[in-house]
CSV table of C-alpha atoms and ligand atoms in Angstrom, one decimal:
chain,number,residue,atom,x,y,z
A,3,UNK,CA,8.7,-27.5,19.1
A,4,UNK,CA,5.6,-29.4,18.2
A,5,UNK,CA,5.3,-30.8,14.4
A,6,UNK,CA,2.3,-29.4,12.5
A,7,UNK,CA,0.2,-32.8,13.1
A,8,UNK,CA,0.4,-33.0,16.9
A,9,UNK,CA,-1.4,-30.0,16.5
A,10,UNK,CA,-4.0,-30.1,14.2
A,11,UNK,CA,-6.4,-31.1,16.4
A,12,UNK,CA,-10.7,-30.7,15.8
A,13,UNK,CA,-10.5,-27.8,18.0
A,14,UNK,CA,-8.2,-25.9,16.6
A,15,UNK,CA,-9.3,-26.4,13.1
A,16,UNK,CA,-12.7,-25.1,14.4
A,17,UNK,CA,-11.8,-22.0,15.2
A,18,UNK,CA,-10.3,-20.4,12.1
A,19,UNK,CA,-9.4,-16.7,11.5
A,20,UNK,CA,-9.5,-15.4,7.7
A,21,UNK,CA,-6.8,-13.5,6.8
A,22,UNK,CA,-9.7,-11.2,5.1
A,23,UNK,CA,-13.5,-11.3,5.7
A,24,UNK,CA,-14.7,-8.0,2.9
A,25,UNK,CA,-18.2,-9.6,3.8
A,26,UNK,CA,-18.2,-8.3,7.0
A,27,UNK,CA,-17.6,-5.0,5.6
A,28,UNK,CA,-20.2,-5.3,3.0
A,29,UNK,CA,-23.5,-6.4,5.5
A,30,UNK,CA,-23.7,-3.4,6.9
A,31,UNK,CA,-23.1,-1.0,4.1
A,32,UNK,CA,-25.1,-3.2,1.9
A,33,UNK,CA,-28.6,-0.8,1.4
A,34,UNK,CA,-26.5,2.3,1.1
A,35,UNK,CA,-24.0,0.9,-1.4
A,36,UNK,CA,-27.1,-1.0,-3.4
A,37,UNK,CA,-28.6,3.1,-3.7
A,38,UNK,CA,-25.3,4.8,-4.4
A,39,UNK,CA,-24.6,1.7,-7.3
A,40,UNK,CA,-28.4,2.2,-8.8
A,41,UNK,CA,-28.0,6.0,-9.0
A,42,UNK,CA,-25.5,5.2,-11.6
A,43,UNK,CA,-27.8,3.2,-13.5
A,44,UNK,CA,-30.4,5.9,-13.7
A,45,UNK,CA,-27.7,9.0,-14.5
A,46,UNK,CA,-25.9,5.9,-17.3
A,47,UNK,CA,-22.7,8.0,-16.2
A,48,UNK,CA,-20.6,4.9,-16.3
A,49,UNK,CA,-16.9,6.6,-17.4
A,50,UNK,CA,-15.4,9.3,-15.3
A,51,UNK,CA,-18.6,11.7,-15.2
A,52,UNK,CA,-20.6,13.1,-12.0
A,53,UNK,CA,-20.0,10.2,-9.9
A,54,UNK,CA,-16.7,10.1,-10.1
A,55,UNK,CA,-16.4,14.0,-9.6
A,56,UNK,CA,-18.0,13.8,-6.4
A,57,UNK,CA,-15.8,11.4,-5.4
A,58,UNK,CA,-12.8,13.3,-6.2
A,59,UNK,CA,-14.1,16.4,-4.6
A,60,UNK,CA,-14.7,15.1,-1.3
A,61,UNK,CA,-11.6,13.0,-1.2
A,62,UNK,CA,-9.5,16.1,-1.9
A,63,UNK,CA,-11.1,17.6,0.9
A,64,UNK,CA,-10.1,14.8,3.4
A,65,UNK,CA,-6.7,14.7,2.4
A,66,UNK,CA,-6.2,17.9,2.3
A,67,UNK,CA,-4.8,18.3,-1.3
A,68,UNK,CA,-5.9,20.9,-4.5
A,69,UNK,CA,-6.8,18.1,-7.0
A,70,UNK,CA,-7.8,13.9,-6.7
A,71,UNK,CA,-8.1,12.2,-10.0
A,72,UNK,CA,-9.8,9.1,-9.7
A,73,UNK,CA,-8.3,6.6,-12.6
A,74,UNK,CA,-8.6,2.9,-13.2
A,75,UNK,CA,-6.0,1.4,-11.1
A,76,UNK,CA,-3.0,2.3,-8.5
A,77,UNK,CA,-0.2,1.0,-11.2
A,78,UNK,CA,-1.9,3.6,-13.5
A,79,UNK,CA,-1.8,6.2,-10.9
A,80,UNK,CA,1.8,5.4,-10.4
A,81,UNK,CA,2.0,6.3,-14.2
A,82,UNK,CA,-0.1,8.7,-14.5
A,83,UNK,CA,1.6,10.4,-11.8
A,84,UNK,CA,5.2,10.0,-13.0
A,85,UNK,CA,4.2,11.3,-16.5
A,86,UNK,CA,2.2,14.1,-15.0
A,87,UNK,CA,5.1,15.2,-13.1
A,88,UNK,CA,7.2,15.0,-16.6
A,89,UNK,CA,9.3,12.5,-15.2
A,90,UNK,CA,10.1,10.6,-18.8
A,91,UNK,CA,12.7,9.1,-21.3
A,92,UNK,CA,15.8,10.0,-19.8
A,93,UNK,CA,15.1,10.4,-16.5
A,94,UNK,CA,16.2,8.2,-13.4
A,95,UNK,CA,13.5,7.4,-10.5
A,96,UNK,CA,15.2,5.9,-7.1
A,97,UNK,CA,12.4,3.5,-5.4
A,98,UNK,CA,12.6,0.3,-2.9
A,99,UNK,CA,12.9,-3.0,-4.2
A,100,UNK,CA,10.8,-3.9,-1.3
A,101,UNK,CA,7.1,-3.1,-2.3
A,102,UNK,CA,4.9,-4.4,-4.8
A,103,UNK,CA,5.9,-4.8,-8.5
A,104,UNK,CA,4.2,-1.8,-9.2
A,105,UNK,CA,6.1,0.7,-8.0
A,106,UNK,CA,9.1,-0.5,-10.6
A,107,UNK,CA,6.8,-1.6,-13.3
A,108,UNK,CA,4.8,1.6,-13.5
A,109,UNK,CA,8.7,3.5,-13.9
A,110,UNK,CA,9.6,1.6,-16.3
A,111,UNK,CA,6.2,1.9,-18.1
A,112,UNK,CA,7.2,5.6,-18.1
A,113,UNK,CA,9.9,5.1,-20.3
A,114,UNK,CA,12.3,5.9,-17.3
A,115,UNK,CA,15.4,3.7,-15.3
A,116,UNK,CA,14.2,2.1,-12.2
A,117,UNK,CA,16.9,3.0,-9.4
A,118,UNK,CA,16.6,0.7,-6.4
A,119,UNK,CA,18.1,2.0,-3.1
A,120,UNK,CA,18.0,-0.8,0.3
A,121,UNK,CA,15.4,-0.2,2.7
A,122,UNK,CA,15.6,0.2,6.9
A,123,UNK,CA,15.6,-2.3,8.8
A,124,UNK,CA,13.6,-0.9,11.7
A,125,UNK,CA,10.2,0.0,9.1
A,126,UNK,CA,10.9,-1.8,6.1
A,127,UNK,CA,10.6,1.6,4.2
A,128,UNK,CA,12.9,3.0,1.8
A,129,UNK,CA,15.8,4.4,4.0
A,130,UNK,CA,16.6,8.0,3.2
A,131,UNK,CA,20.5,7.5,4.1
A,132,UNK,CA,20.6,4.6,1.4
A,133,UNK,CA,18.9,6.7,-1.1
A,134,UNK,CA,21.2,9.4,-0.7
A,135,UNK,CA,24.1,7.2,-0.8
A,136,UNK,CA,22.8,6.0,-4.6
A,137,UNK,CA,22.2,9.7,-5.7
A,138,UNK,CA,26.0,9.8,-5.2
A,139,UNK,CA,27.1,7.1,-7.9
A,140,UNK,CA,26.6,5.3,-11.5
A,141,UNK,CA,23.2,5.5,-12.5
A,142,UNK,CA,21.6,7.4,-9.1
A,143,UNK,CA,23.6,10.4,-10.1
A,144,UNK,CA,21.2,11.2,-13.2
A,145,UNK,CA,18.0,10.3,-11.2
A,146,UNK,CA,15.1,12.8,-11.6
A,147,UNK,CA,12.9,11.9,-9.0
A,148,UNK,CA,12.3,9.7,-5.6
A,149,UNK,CA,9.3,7.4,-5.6
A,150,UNK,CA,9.1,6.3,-1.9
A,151,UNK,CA,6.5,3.5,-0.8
A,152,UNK,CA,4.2,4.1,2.5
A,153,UNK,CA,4.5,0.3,3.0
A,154,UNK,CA,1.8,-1.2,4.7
A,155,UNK,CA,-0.1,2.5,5.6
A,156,UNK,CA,3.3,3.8,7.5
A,157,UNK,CA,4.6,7.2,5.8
A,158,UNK,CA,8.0,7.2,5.0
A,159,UNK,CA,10.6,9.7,7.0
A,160,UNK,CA,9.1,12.4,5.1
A,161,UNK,CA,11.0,15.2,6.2
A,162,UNK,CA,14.5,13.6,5.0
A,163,UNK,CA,13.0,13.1,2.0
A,164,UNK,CA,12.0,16.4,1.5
A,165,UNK,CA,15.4,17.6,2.5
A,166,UNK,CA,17.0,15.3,-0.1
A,167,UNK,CA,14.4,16.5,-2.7
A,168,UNK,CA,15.2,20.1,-2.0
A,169,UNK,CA,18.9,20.1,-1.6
A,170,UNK,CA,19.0,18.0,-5.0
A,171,UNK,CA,16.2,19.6,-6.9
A,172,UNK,CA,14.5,16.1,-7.2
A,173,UNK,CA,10.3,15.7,-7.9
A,174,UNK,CA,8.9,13.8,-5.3
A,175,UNK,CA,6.2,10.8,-5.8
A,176,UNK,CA,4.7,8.8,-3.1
A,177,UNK,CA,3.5,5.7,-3.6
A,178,UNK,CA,0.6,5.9,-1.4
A,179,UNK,CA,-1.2,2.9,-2.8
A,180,UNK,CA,-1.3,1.0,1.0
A,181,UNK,CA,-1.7,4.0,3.5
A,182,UNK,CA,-5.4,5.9,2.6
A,183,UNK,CA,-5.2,8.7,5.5
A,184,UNK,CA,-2.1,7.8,7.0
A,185,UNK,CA,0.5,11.4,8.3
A,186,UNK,CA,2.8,12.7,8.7
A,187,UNK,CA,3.3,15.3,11.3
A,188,UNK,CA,-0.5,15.6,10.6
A,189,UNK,CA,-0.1,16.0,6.6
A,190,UNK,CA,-1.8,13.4,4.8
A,191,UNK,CA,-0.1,11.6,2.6
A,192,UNK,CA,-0.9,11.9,-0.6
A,193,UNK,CA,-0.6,15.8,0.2
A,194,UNK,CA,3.7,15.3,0.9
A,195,UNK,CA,4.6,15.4,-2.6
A,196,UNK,CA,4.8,16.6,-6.0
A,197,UNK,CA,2.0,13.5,-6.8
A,198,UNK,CA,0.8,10.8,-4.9
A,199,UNK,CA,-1.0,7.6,-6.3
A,200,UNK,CA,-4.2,5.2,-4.2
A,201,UNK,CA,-5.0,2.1,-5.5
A,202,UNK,CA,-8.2,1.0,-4.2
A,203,UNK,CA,-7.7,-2.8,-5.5
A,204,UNK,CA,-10.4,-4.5,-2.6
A,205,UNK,CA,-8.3,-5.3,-0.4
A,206,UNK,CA,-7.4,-1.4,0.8
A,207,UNK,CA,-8.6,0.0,3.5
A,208,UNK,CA,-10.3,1.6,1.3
A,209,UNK,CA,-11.1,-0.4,-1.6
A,210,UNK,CA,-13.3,-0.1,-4.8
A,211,UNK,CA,-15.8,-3.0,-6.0
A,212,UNK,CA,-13.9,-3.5,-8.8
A,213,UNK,CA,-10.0,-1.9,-10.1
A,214,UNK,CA,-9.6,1.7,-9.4
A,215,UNK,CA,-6.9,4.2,-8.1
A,216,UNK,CA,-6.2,8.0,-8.3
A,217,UNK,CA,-3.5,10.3,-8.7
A,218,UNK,CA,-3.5,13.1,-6.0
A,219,UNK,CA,-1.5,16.8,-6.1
A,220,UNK,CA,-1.1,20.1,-5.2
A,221,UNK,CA,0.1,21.5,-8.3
A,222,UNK,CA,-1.9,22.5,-11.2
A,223,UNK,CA,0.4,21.9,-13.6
A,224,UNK,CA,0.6,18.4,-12.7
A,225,UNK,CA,-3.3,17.8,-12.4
A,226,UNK,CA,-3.7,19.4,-15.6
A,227,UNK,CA,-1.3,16.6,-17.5
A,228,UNK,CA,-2.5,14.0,-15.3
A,229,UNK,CA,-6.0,14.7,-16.8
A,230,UNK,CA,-5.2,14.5,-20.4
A,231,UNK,CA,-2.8,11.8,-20.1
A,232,UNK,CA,-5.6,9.4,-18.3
A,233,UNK,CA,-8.2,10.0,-21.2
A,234,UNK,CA,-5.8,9.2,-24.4
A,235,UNK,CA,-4.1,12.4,-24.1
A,236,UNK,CA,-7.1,14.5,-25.4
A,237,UNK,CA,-7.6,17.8,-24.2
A,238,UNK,CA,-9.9,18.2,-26.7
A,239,UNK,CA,-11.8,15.3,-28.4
A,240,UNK,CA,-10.0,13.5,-30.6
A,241,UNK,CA,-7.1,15.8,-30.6
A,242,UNK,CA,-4.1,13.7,-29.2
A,243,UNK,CA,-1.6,16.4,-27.7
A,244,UNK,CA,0.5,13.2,-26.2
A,245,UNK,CA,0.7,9.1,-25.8
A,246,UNK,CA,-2.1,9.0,-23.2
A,247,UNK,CA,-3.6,6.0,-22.5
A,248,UNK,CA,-7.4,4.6,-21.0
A,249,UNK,CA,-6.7,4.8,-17.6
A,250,UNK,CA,-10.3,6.5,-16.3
A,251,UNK,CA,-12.0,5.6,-13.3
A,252,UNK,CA,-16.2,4.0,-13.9
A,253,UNK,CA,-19.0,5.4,-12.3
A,254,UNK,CA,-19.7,2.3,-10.4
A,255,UNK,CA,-15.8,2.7,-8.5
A,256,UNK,CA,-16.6,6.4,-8.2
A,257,UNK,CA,-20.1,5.9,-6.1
A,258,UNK,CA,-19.1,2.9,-4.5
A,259,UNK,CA,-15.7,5.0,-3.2
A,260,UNK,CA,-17.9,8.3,-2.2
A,261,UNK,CA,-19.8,5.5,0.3
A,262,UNK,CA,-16.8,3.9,1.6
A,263,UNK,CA,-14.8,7.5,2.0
A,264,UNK,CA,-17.7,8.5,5.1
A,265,UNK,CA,-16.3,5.6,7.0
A,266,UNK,CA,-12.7,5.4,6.7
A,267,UNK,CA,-11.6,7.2,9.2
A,268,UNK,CA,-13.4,4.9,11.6
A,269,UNK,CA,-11.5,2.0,9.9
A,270,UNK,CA,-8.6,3.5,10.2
A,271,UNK,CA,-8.7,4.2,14.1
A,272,UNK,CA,-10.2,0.6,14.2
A,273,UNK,CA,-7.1,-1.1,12.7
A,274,UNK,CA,-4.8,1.2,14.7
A,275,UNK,CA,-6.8,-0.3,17.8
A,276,UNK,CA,-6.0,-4.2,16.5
A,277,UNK,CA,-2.3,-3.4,16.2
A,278,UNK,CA,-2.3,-2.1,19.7
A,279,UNK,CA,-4.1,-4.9,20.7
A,280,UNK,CA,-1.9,-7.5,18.7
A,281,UNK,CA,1.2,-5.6,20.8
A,282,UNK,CA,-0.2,-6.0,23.7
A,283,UNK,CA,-0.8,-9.8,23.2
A,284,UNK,CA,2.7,-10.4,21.9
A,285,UNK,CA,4.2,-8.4,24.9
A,286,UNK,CA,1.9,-10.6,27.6
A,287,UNK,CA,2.9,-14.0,25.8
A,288,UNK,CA,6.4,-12.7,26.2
A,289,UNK,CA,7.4,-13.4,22.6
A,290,UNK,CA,8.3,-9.9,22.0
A,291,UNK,CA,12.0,-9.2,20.6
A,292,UNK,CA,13.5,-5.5,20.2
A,293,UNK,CA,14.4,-6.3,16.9
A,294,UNK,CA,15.0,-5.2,14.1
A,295,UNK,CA,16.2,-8.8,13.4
A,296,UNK,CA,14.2,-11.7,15.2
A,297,UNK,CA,16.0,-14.1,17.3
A,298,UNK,CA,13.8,-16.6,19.0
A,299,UNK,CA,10.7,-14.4,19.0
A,300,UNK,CA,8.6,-12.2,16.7
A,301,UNK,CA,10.0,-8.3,16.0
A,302,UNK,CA,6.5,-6.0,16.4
A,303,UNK,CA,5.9,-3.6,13.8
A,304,UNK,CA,6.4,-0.1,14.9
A,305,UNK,CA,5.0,3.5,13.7
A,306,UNK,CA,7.9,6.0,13.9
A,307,UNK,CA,7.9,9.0,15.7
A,308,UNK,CA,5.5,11.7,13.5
A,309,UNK,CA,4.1,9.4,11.6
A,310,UNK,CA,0.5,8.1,11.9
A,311,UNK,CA,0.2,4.5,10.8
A,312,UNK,CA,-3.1,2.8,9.4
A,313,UNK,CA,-2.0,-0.1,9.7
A,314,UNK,CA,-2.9,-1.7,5.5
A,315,UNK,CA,-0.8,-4.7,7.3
A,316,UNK,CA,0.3,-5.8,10.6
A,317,UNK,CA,3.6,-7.2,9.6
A,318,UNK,CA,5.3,-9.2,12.3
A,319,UNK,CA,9.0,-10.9,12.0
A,320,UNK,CA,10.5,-14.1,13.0
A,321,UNK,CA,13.1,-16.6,11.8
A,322,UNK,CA,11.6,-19.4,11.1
A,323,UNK,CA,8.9,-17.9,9.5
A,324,UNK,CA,7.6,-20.3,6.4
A,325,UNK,CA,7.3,-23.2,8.7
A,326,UNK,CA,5.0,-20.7,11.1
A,327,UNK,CA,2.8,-19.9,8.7
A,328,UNK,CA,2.3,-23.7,7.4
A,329,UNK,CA,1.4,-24.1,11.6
A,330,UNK,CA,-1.2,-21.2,11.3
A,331,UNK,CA,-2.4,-22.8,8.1
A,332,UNK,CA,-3.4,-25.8,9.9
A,333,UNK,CA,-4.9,-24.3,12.1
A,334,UNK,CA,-7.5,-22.4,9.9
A,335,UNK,CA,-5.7,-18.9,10.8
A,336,UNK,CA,-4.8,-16.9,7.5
A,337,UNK,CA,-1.8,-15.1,7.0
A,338,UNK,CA,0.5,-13.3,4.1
A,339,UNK,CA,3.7,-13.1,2.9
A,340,UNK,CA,4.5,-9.2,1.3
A,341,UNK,CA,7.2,-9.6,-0.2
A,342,UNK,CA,8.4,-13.3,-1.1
A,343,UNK,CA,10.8,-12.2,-3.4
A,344,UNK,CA,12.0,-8.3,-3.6
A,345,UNK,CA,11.8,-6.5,-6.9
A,346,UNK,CA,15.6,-6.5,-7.8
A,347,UNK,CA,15.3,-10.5,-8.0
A,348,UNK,CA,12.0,-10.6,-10.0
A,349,UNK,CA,12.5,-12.7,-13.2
A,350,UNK,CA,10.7,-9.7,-15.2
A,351,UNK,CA,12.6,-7.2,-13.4
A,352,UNK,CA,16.3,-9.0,-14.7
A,353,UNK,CA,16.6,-6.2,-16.7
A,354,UNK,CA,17.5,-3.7,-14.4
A,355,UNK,CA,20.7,-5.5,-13.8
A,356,UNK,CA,20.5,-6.2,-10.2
A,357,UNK,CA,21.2,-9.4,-8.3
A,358,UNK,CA,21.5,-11.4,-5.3
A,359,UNK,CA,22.9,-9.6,-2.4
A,360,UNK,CA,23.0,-5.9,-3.6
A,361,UNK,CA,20.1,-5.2,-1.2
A,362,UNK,CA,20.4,-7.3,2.1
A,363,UNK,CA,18.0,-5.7,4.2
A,364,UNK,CA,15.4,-5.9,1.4
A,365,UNK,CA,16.4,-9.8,0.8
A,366,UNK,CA,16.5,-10.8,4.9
A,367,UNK,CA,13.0,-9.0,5.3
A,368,UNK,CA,11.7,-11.2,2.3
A,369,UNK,CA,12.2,-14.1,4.0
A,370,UNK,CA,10.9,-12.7,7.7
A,371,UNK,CA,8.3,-11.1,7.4
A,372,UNK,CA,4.6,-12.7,8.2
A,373,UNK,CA,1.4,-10.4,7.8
A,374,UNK,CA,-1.2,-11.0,10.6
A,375,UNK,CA,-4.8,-10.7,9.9
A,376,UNK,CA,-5.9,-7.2,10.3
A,377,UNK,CA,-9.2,-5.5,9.1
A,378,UNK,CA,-11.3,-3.2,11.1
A,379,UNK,CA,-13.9,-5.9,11.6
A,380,UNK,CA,-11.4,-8.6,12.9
A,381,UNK,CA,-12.9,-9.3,16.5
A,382,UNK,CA,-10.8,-9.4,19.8
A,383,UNK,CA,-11.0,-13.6,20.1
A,384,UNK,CA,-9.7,-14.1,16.7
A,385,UNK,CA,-7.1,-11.5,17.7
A,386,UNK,CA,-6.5,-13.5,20.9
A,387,UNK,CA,-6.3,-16.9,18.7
A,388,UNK,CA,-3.7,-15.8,16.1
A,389,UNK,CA,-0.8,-14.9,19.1
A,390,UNK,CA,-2.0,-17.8,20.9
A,391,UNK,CA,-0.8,-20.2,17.7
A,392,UNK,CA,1.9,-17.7,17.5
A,393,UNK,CA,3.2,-18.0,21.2
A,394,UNK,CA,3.1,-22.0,20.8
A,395,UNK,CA,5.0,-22.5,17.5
A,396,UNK,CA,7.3,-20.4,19.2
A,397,UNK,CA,7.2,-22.1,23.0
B,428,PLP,C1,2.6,-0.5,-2.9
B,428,PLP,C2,1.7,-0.7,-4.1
B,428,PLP,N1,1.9,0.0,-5.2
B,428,PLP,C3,1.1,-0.1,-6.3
B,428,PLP,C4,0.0,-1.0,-6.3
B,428,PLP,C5,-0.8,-1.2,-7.5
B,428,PLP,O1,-2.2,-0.9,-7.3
B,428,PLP,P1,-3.3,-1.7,-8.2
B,428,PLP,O2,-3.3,-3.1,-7.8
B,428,PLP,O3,-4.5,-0.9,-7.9
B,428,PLP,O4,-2.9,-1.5,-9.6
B,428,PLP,C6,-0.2,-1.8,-5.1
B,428,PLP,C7,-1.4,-2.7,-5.1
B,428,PLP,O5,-1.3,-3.8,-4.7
B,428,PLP,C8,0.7,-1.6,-4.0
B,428,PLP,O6,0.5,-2.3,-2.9
């Protein structure tokens, strides 16, 4: 294998590939999104009002779902949306420990225990046989609900989860924070469960100028709380029916969101063509491994049978992966880690009484996966450069 300075050569460091360019989604949308953000200005509806609405109109309408409630961030919506289901003090919610802190932080902001169940192998999502197997013991046994993550825009196995759900009278959340218009069996998520919550932090696919998230459902008992809980818990001014909080969405998210939400779809379909593109490149630099474990090679990312991925990441594995990316790094071509470290061995998460080894699969993927550059604007070359450096650390 070559060291990192035998090949840090000019050339290579002239060609580099960003891990994100936003810029390159921001030329071309510049005049429109420069129109939308001064229409604001001249309504000075900067806090939830009409340009938020419209928003939250026509993104119902593309996912397919009664009610979108745009709010200020995807942890919020996680909250708002585990409150809004009346999932409280009490209560248990099973999740991954391999996501973002988030999706444990925003349960225990709920007042609620934070159950962690292993994830599979094969998709890095939350495995429905593992969750099952917690519902059957200790603390699992008094769970409420299941909050499972679409990691990296691929749904979860849906219909097991809505099997378990049924069969065990549990309320079902998606985190759906990474996986804007991603199916399932052509559902959307966001439209699976009881709630759903978006982030559309800026680095999305689709992404706000700014924080901003929303809390999606199909029942109006849930929207209704959802509502009141995101604006202090007022349903009438300055009556506080409960502990709401400020978790509203501006009017400057809202218009910059009701641009963006016309052209995801093409984004979408353009990251699903990178990730068939980065397969193909993997397969013809015959680095390719079955998986789920890597040996010599890099394990592809997969999308499941009846799911439709969008691709937030392209998420490759491979054994000797921290010393890869310092090789990439050198060469100008960006890449990620998601997750260094999984939730149940967070310093602030000690409290949930976890530790070292109780999730394995959760643990090994920490320290395997790599996140390729992927965004709908990433061109072909820079596609072609990133397996190249791959293929050689690897040769
Ligand atoms: C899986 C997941 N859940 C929740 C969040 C929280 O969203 P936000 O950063 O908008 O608060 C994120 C964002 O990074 C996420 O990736």
């Amino acid at each position: 294998m070559l060291e990192r300075s035998e090949t840090e050569t000019s050339e290579s460091v002239r060609t580099p590939v960003p891990m994100l360019d936003l810029k390159r989604q921001y030329e071309p949308l510049c005049e429109e999104l420069e129109e939308a953000l001064g229409r604001v200005l001249e309504t000075q509806q900067f806090i939830l009002g009409e340009h938020v609405r419209e928003f939250e109109l026509s993104a119902a309408e593309q996912l397919g779902v009664k009610h979108a409630l745009g709010c200020s961030s995807g942890t919020d919506a996680l909250w708002l949306a585990l409150a809004g289901s009346g999932i409280g003090a009490g209560h248990g919610v099973v999740t991954t420990p391999f996501s973002f802190f988030a999706s444990v932080s925003s349960i225990l902001r709920a007042g609620v225990t934070a159950v962690l169940a292993d994830i599979d192998p094969a998709t890095l999502n939350l495995s429905p046989a593992a969750v099952e197997k917690v519902l059957e013991i200790g603390r699992g046994a008094r769970a409420r609900a299941i909050l499972p993550v679409h990691l990296y825009g691929q749904c979860v196995e849906w219909s097991e989860f809505a099997r378990i759900g049924r069969e065990r009278g549990l309320t079902l959340i998606e985190d759906a924070a990474q996986a804007w218009g991603a199916e399932w069996h052509g559902v959307k998520v966001g439209a699976l469960g009881d709630a759903a919550a978006f982030s559309f932090y800026p680095t999305k696919n689709l992404s706000a100028a700014g924080d901003a998230g929303m809390v999606t459902t199909n029942r109006e008992d849930v929207a209704e709380r959802v509502k009141m809980l995101r604006q202090q818990g007022m349903r009438r001014r300055y009556y506080h029916d409960e502990m709401g909080w400020n978790a509203r969405m501006d009017g400057f998210q809202g218009a910059v969101l009701s641009v963006k939400l016309k052209y995801i779809g093409k984004w979408n379909e353009a990251r699903r063509a990178l990730a068939a593109g980065y397969d193909e490149l993997f397969q013809k630099a015959g680095v390719a491994e079955p998986g789920p474990y890597p040996v010599h090679g890099v394990v592809l990312p997969r999308e499941v049978a009846g799911a439709k991925h969008v691709w937030h990441q392209y998420v490759i594995r491979v054994a000797r992966r921290d010393a890869l990316r310092e090789f990439m790094a050198a060469r100008g071509i960006g890449s990620e880690i998601y997750y260094p470290v999984p939730l149940h061995m967070q310093e602030a998460l000690k409290g949930l009484g976890y530790g070292e080894g109780d999730f394995p699969e959760a643990e090994r993927a920490a320290r395997e996966v790599l996140a390729l550059p992927i965004f709908p604007e990433l061109r072909e070359d820079e596609q072609e450069t990133v397996v190249e450096a791959v293929a050689e650390y690897l040769s």
